[in-house]
PDB file of C-alpha atoms in Angstrom:
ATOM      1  CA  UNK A 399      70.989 102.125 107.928  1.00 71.00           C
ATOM      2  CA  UNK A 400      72.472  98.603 108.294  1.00 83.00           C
ATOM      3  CA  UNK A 401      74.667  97.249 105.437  1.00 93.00           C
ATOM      4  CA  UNK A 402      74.636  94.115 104.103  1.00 97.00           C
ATOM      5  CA  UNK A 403      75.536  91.017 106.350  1.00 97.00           C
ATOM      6  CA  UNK A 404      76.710  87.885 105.580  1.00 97.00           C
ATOM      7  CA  UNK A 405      76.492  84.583 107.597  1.00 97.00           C
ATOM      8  CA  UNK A 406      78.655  82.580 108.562  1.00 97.00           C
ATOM      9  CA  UNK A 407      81.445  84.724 108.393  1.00 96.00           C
ATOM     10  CA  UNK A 408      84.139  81.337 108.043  1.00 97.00           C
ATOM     11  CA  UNK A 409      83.408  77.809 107.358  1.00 97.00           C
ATOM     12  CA  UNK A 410      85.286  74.915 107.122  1.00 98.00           C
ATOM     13  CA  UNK A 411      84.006  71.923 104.982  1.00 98.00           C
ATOM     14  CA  UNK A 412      84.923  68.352 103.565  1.00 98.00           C
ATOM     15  CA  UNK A 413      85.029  67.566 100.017  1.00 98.00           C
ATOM     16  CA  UNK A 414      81.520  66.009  99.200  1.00 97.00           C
ATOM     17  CA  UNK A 415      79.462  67.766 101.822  1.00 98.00           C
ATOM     18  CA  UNK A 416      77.027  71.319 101.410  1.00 98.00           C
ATOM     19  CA  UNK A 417      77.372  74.511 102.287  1.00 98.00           C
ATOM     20  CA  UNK A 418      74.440  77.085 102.789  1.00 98.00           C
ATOM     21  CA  UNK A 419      75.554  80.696 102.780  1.00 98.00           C
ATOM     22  CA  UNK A 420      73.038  83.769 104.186  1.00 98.00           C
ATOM     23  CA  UNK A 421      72.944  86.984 102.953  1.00 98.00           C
ATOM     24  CA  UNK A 422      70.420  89.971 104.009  1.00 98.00           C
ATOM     25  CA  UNK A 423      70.658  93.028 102.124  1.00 97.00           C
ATOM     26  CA  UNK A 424      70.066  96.537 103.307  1.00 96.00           C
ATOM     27  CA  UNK A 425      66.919  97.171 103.774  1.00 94.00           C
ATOM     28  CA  UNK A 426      64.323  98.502 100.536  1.00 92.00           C
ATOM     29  CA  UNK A 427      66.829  96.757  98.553  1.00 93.00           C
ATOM     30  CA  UNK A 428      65.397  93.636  96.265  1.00 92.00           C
ATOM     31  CA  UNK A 429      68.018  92.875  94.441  1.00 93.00           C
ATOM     32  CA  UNK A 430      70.548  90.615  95.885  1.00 96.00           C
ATOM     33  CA  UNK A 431      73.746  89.252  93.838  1.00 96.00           C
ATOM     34  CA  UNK A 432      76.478  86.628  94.195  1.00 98.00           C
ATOM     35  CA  UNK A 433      80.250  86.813  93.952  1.00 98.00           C
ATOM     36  CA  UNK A 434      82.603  84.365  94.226  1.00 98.00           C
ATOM     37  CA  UNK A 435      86.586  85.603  94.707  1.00 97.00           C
ATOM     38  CA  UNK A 436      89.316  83.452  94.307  1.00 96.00           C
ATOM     39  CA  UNK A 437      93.277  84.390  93.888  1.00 93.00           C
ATOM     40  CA  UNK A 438      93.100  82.472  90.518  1.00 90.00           C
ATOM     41  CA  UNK A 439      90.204  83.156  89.021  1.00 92.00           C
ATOM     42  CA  UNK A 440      89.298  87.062  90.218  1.00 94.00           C
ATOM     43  CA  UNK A 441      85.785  88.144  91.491  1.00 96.00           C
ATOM     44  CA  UNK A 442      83.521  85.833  89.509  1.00 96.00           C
ATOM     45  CA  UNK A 443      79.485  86.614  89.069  1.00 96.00           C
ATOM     46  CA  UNK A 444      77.520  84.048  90.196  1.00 97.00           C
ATOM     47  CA  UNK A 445      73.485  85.036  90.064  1.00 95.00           C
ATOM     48  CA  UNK A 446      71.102  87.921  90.918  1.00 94.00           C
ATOM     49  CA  UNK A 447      67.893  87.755  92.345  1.00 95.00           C
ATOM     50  CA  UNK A 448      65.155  90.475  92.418  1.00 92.00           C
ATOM     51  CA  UNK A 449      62.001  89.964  93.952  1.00 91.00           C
ATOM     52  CA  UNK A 450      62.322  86.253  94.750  1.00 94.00           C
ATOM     53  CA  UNK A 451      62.942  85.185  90.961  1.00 94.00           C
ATOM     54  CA  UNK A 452      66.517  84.407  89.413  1.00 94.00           C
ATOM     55  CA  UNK A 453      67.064  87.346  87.178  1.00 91.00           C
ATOM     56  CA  UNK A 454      70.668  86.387  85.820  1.00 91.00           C
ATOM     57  CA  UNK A 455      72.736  83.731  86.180  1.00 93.00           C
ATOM     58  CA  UNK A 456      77.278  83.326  85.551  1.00 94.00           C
ATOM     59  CA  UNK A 457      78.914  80.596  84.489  1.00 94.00           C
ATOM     60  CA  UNK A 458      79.019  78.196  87.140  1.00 96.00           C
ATOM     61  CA  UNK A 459      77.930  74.505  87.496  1.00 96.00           C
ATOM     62  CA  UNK A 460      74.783  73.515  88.616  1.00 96.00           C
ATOM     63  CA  UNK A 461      76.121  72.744  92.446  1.00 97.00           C
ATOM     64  CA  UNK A 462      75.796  76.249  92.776  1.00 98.00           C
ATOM     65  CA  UNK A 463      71.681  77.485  93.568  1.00 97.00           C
ATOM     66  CA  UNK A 464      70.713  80.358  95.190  1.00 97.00           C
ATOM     67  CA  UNK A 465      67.066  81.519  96.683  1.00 97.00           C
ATOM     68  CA  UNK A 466      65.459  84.514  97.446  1.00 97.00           C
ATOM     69  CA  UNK A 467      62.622  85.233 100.414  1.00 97.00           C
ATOM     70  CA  UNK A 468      59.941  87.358 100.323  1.00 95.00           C
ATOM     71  CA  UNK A 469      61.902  89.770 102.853  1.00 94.00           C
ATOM     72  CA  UNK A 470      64.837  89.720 100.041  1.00 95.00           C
ATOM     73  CA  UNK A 471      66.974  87.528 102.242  1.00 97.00           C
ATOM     74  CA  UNK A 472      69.157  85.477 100.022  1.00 98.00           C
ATOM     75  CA  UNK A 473      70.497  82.333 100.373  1.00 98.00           C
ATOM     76  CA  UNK A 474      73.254  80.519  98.534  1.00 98.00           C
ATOM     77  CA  UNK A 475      73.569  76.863  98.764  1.00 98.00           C
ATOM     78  CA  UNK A 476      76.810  74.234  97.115  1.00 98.00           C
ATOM     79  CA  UNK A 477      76.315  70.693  96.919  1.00 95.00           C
ATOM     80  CA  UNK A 478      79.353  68.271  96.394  1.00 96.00           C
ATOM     81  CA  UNK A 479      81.670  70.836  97.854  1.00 98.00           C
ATOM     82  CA  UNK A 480      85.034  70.447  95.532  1.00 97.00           C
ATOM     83  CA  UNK A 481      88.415  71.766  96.761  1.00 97.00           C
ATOM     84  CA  UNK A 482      88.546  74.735  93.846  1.00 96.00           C
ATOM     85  CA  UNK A 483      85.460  76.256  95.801  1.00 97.00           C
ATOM     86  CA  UNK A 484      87.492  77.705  98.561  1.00 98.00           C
ATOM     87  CA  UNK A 485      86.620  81.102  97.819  1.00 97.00           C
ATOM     88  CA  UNK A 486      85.414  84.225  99.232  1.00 97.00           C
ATOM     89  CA  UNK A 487      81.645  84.173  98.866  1.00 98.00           C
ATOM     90  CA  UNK A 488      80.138  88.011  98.580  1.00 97.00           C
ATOM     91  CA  UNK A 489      76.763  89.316  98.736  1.00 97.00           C
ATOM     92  CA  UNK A 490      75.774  92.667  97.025  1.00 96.00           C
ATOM     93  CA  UNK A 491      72.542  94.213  97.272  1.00 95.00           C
ATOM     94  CA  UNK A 492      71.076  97.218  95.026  1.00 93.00           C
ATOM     95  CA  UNK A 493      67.715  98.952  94.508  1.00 87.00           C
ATOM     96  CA  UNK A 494      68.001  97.672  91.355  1.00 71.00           C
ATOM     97  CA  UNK A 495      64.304  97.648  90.346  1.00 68.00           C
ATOM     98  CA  UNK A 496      65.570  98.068  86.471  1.00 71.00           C
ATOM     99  CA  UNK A 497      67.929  95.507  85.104  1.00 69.00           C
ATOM    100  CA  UNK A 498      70.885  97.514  83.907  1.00 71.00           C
ATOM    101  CA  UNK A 499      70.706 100.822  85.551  1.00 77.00           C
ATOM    102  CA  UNK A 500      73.108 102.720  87.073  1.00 83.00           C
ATOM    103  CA  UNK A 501      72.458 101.322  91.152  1.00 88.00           C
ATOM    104  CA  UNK A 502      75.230 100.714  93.188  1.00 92.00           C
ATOM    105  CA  UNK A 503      75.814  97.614  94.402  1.00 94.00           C
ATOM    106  CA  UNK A 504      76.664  97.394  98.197  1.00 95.00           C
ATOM    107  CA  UNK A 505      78.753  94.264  99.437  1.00 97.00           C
ATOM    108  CA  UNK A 506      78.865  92.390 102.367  1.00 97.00           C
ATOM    109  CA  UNK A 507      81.720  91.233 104.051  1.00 96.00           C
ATOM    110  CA  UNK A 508      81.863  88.083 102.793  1.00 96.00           C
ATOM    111  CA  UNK A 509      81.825  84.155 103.775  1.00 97.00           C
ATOM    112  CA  UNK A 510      84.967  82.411 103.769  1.00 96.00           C
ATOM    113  CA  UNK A 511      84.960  79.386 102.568  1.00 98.00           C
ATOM    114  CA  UNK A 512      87.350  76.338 102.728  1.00 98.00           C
ATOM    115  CA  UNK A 513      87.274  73.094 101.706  1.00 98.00           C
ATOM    116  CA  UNK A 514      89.600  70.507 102.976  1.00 97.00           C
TER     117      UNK A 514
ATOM    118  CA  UNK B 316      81.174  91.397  75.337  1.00 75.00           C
ATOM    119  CA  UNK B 317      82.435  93.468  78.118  1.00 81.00           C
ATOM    120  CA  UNK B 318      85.446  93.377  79.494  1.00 89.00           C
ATOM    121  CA  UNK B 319      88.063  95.171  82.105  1.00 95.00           C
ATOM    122  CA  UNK B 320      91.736  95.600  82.379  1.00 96.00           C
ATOM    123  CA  UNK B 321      93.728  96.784  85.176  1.00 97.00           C
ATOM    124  CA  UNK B 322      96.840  96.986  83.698  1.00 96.00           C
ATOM    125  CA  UNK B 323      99.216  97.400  86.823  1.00 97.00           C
ATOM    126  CA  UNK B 324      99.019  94.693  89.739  1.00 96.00           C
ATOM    127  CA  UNK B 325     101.600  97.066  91.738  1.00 98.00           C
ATOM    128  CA  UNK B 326     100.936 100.306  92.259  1.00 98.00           C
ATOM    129  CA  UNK B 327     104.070 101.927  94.926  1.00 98.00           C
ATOM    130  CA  UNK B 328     103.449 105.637  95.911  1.00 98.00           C
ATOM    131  CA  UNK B 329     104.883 107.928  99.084  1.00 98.00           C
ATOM    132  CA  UNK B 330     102.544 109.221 100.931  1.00 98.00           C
ATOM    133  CA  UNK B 331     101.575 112.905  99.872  1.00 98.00           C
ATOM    134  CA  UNK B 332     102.023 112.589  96.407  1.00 98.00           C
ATOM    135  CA  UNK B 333      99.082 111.404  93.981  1.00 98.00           C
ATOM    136  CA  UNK B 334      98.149 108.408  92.917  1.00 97.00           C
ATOM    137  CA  UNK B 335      96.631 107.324  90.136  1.00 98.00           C
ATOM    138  CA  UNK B 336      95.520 103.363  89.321  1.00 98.00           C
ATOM    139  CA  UNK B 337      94.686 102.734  85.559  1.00 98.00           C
ATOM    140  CA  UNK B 338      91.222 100.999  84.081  1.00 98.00           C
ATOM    141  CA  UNK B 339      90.063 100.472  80.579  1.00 97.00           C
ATOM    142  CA  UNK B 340      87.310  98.904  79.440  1.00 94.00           C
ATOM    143  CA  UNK B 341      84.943  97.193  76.774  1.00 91.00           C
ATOM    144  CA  UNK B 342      81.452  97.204  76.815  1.00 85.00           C
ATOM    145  CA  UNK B 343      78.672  97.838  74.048  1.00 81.00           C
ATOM    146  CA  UNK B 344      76.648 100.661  74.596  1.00 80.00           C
ATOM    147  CA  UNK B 345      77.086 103.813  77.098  1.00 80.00           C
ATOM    148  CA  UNK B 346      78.990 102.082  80.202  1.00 83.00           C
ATOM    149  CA  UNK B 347      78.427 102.199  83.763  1.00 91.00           C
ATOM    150  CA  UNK B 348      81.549 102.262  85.657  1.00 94.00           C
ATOM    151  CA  UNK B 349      82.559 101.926  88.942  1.00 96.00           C
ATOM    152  CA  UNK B 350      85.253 101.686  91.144  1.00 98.00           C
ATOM    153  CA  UNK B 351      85.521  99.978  94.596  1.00 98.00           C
ATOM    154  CA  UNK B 352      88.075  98.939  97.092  1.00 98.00           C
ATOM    155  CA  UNK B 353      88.993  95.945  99.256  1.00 97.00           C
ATOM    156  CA  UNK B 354      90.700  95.826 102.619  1.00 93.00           C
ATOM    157  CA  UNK B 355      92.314  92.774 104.324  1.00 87.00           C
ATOM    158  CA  UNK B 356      89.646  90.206 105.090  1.00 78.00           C
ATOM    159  CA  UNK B 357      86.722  92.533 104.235  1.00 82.00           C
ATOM    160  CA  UNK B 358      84.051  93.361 101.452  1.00 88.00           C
ATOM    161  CA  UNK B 359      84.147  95.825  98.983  1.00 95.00           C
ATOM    162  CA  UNK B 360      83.292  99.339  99.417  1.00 96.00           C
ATOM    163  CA  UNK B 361      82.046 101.268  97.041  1.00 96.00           C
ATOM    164  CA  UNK B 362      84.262 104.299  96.412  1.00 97.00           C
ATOM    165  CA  UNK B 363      82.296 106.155  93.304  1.00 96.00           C
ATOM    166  CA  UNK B 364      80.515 105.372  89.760  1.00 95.00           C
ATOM    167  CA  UNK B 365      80.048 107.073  86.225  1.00 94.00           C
ATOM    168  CA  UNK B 366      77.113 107.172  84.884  1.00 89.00           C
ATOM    169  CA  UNK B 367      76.897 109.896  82.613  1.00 85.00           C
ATOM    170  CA  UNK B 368      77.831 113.750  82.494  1.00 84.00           C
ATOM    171  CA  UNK B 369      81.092 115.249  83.760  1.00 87.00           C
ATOM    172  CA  UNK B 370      83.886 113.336  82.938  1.00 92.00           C
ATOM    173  CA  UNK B 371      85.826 113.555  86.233  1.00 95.00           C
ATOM    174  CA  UNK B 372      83.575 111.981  88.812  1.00 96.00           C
ATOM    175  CA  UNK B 373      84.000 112.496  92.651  1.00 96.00           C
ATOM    176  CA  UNK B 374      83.944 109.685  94.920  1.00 95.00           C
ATOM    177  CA  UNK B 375      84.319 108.549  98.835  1.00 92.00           C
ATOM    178  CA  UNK B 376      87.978 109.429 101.136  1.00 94.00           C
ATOM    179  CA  UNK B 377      88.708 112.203  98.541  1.00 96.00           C
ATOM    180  CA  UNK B 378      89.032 109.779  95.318  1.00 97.00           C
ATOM    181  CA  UNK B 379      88.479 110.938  91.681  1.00 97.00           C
ATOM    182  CA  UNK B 380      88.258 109.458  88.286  1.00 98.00           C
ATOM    183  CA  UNK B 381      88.534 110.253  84.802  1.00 96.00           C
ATOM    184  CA  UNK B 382      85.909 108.696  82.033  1.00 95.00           C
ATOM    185  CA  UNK B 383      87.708 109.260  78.705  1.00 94.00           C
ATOM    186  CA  UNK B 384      85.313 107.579  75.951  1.00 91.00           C
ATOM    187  CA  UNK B 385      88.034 107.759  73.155  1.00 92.00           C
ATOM    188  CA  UNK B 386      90.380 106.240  75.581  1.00 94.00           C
ATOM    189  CA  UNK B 387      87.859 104.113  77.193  1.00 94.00           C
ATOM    190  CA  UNK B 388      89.562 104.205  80.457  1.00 96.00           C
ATOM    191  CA  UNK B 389      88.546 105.053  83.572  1.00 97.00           C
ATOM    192  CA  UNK B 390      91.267 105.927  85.956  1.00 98.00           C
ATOM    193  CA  UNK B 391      91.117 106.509  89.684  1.00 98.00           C
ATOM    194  CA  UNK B 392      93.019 109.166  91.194  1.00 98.00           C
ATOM    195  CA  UNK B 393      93.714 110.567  94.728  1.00 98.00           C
ATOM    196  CA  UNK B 394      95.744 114.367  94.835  1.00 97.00           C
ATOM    197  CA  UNK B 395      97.560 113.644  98.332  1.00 97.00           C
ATOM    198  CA  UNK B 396      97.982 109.705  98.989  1.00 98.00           C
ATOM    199  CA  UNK B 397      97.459 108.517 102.840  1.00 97.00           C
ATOM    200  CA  UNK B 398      99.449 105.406 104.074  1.00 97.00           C
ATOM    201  CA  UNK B 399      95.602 104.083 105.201  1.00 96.00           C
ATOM    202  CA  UNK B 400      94.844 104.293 101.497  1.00 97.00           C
ATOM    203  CA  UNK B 401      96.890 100.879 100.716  1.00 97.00           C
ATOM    204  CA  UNK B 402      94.543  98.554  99.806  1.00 97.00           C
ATOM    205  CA  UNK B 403      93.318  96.337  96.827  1.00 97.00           C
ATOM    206  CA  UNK B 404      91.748  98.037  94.093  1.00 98.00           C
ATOM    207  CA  UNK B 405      89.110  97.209  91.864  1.00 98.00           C
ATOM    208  CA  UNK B 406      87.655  98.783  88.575  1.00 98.00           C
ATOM    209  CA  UNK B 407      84.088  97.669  87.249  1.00 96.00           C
ATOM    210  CA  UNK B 408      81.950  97.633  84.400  1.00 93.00           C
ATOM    211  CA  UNK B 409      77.960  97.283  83.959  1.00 89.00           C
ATOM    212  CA  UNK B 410      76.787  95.287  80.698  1.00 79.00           C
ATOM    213  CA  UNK B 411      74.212  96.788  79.472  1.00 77.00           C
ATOM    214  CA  UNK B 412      70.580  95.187  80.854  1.00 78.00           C
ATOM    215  CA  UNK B 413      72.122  93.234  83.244  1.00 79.00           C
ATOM    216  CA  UNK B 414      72.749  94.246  87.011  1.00 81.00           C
ATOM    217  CA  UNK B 415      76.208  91.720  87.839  1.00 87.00           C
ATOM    218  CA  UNK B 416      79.327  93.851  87.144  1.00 92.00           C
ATOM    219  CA  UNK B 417      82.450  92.447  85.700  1.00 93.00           C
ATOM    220  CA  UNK B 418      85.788  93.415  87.647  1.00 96.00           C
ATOM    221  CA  UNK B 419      89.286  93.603  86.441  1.00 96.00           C
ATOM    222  CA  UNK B 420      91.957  91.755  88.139  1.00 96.00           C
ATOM    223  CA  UNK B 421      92.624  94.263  90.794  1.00 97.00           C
ATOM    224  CA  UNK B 422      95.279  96.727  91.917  1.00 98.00           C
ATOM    225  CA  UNK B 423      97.030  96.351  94.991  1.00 97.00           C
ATOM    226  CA  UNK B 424      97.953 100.436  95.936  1.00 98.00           C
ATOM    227  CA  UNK B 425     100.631 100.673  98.372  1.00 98.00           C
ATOM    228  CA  UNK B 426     101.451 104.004  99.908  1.00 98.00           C
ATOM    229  CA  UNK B 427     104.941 104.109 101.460  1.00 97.00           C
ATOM    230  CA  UNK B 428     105.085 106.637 104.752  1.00 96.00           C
TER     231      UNK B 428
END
């Protein structure tokens, strides 16, 4: 079975621009978080989705949205790109059907982000 | 709230002799815990998880760990340590109904031939 992928794998963006991040999970799985890891600040939580709704949501500003599809892709999107969110951008996906069971998350390697 | 502490940045071991990498944690309820690990420019991959039951909890590569509720830790160990074991390691905790885990700071294990 295919794990979870993550596109792009690097990016390179200005301060101001957007950034949309991809994420497909393994497949049967419907829930689909975000991670953001920094040197600073540690591996952050940034939302879940399960079956296209927003389930749970971290502490981040609004710039940060997510999406779900009906095939559980998952995308991530930034607006206003600062310079504090170069980060490694993760994608986990889980069976998950019960908030707060014991599923294993599954990550994906991860989008690099940098912002110049 | 929950949170979890990896006490040691720097773990240094020879290879052959075990390894262990500390976690404790705080969470309400009966915990979930898990344990993963990060290579250079890569995800993480998932190494093993309590949930409940036996205390000592087999996981991926030959890795163990120990839940100790009066301790609350959760330690990771490894009998024989392999130089392809260095790597960053991190420790995890499930709130309770909520699927995002929280992650200590990491360890970085390094396994000297």
């Amino acid at each position: 079975k295919a794990g979870v992928t993550q596109t792009p794998r690097y990016l390179i963006k200005t301060r101001g621009q957007q950034v949309t991040l991809s994420c497909s999970p393994i497949s049967g799985h419907r829930s689909v978080s975000w991670y953001q890891q920094t040197p600073g600040q540690g591996l952050q939580f940034l939302f879940e989705y399960f079956s296209e709704t927003q389930r749970n949501k971290g502490n981040f500003p609004g710039r940060f949205s997510g999406r779900q599809f009906s095939n559980s892709r998952s995308e991530m999107n930034v607006s206003t790109l600062e310079l504090g969110d170069s980060a490694l951008y993760l994608c986990a996906s889980s069976l998950a059907g019960i908030a707060g069971g014991p599923d294993t998350q599954y990550f994906g390697p991860g989008t690099r982000l940098t912002v110049l | 709230a929950q949170s979890v502490a990896q006490p040691e940045d720097q773990v240094n071991v020879a290879e052959g002799n075990p390894l262990t990498v500390k976690c404790t944690y705080s969470v309400s309820g009966n915990p979930y815990l898990f344990w993963y690990v990060q290579y250079p420019n890569r995800g993480l991959q998932f190494l093993l998880k309590y949930i409940t039951g036996d205390n000592l909890v087999k996981g991926s590569y030959g890795f163990e760990a120990e839940f100790n509720k009066s301790q609350t830790s959760f330690h990771l160990k490894k009998p024989s340590a392999l130089v392809s074991d260095s790597a960053l390691y991190f420790c995890a905790v499930r709130p309770p109904g909520a699927n995002n885990l929280f992650f200590g700071t990491g360890t970085r294990l390094t396994v000297i031939p």
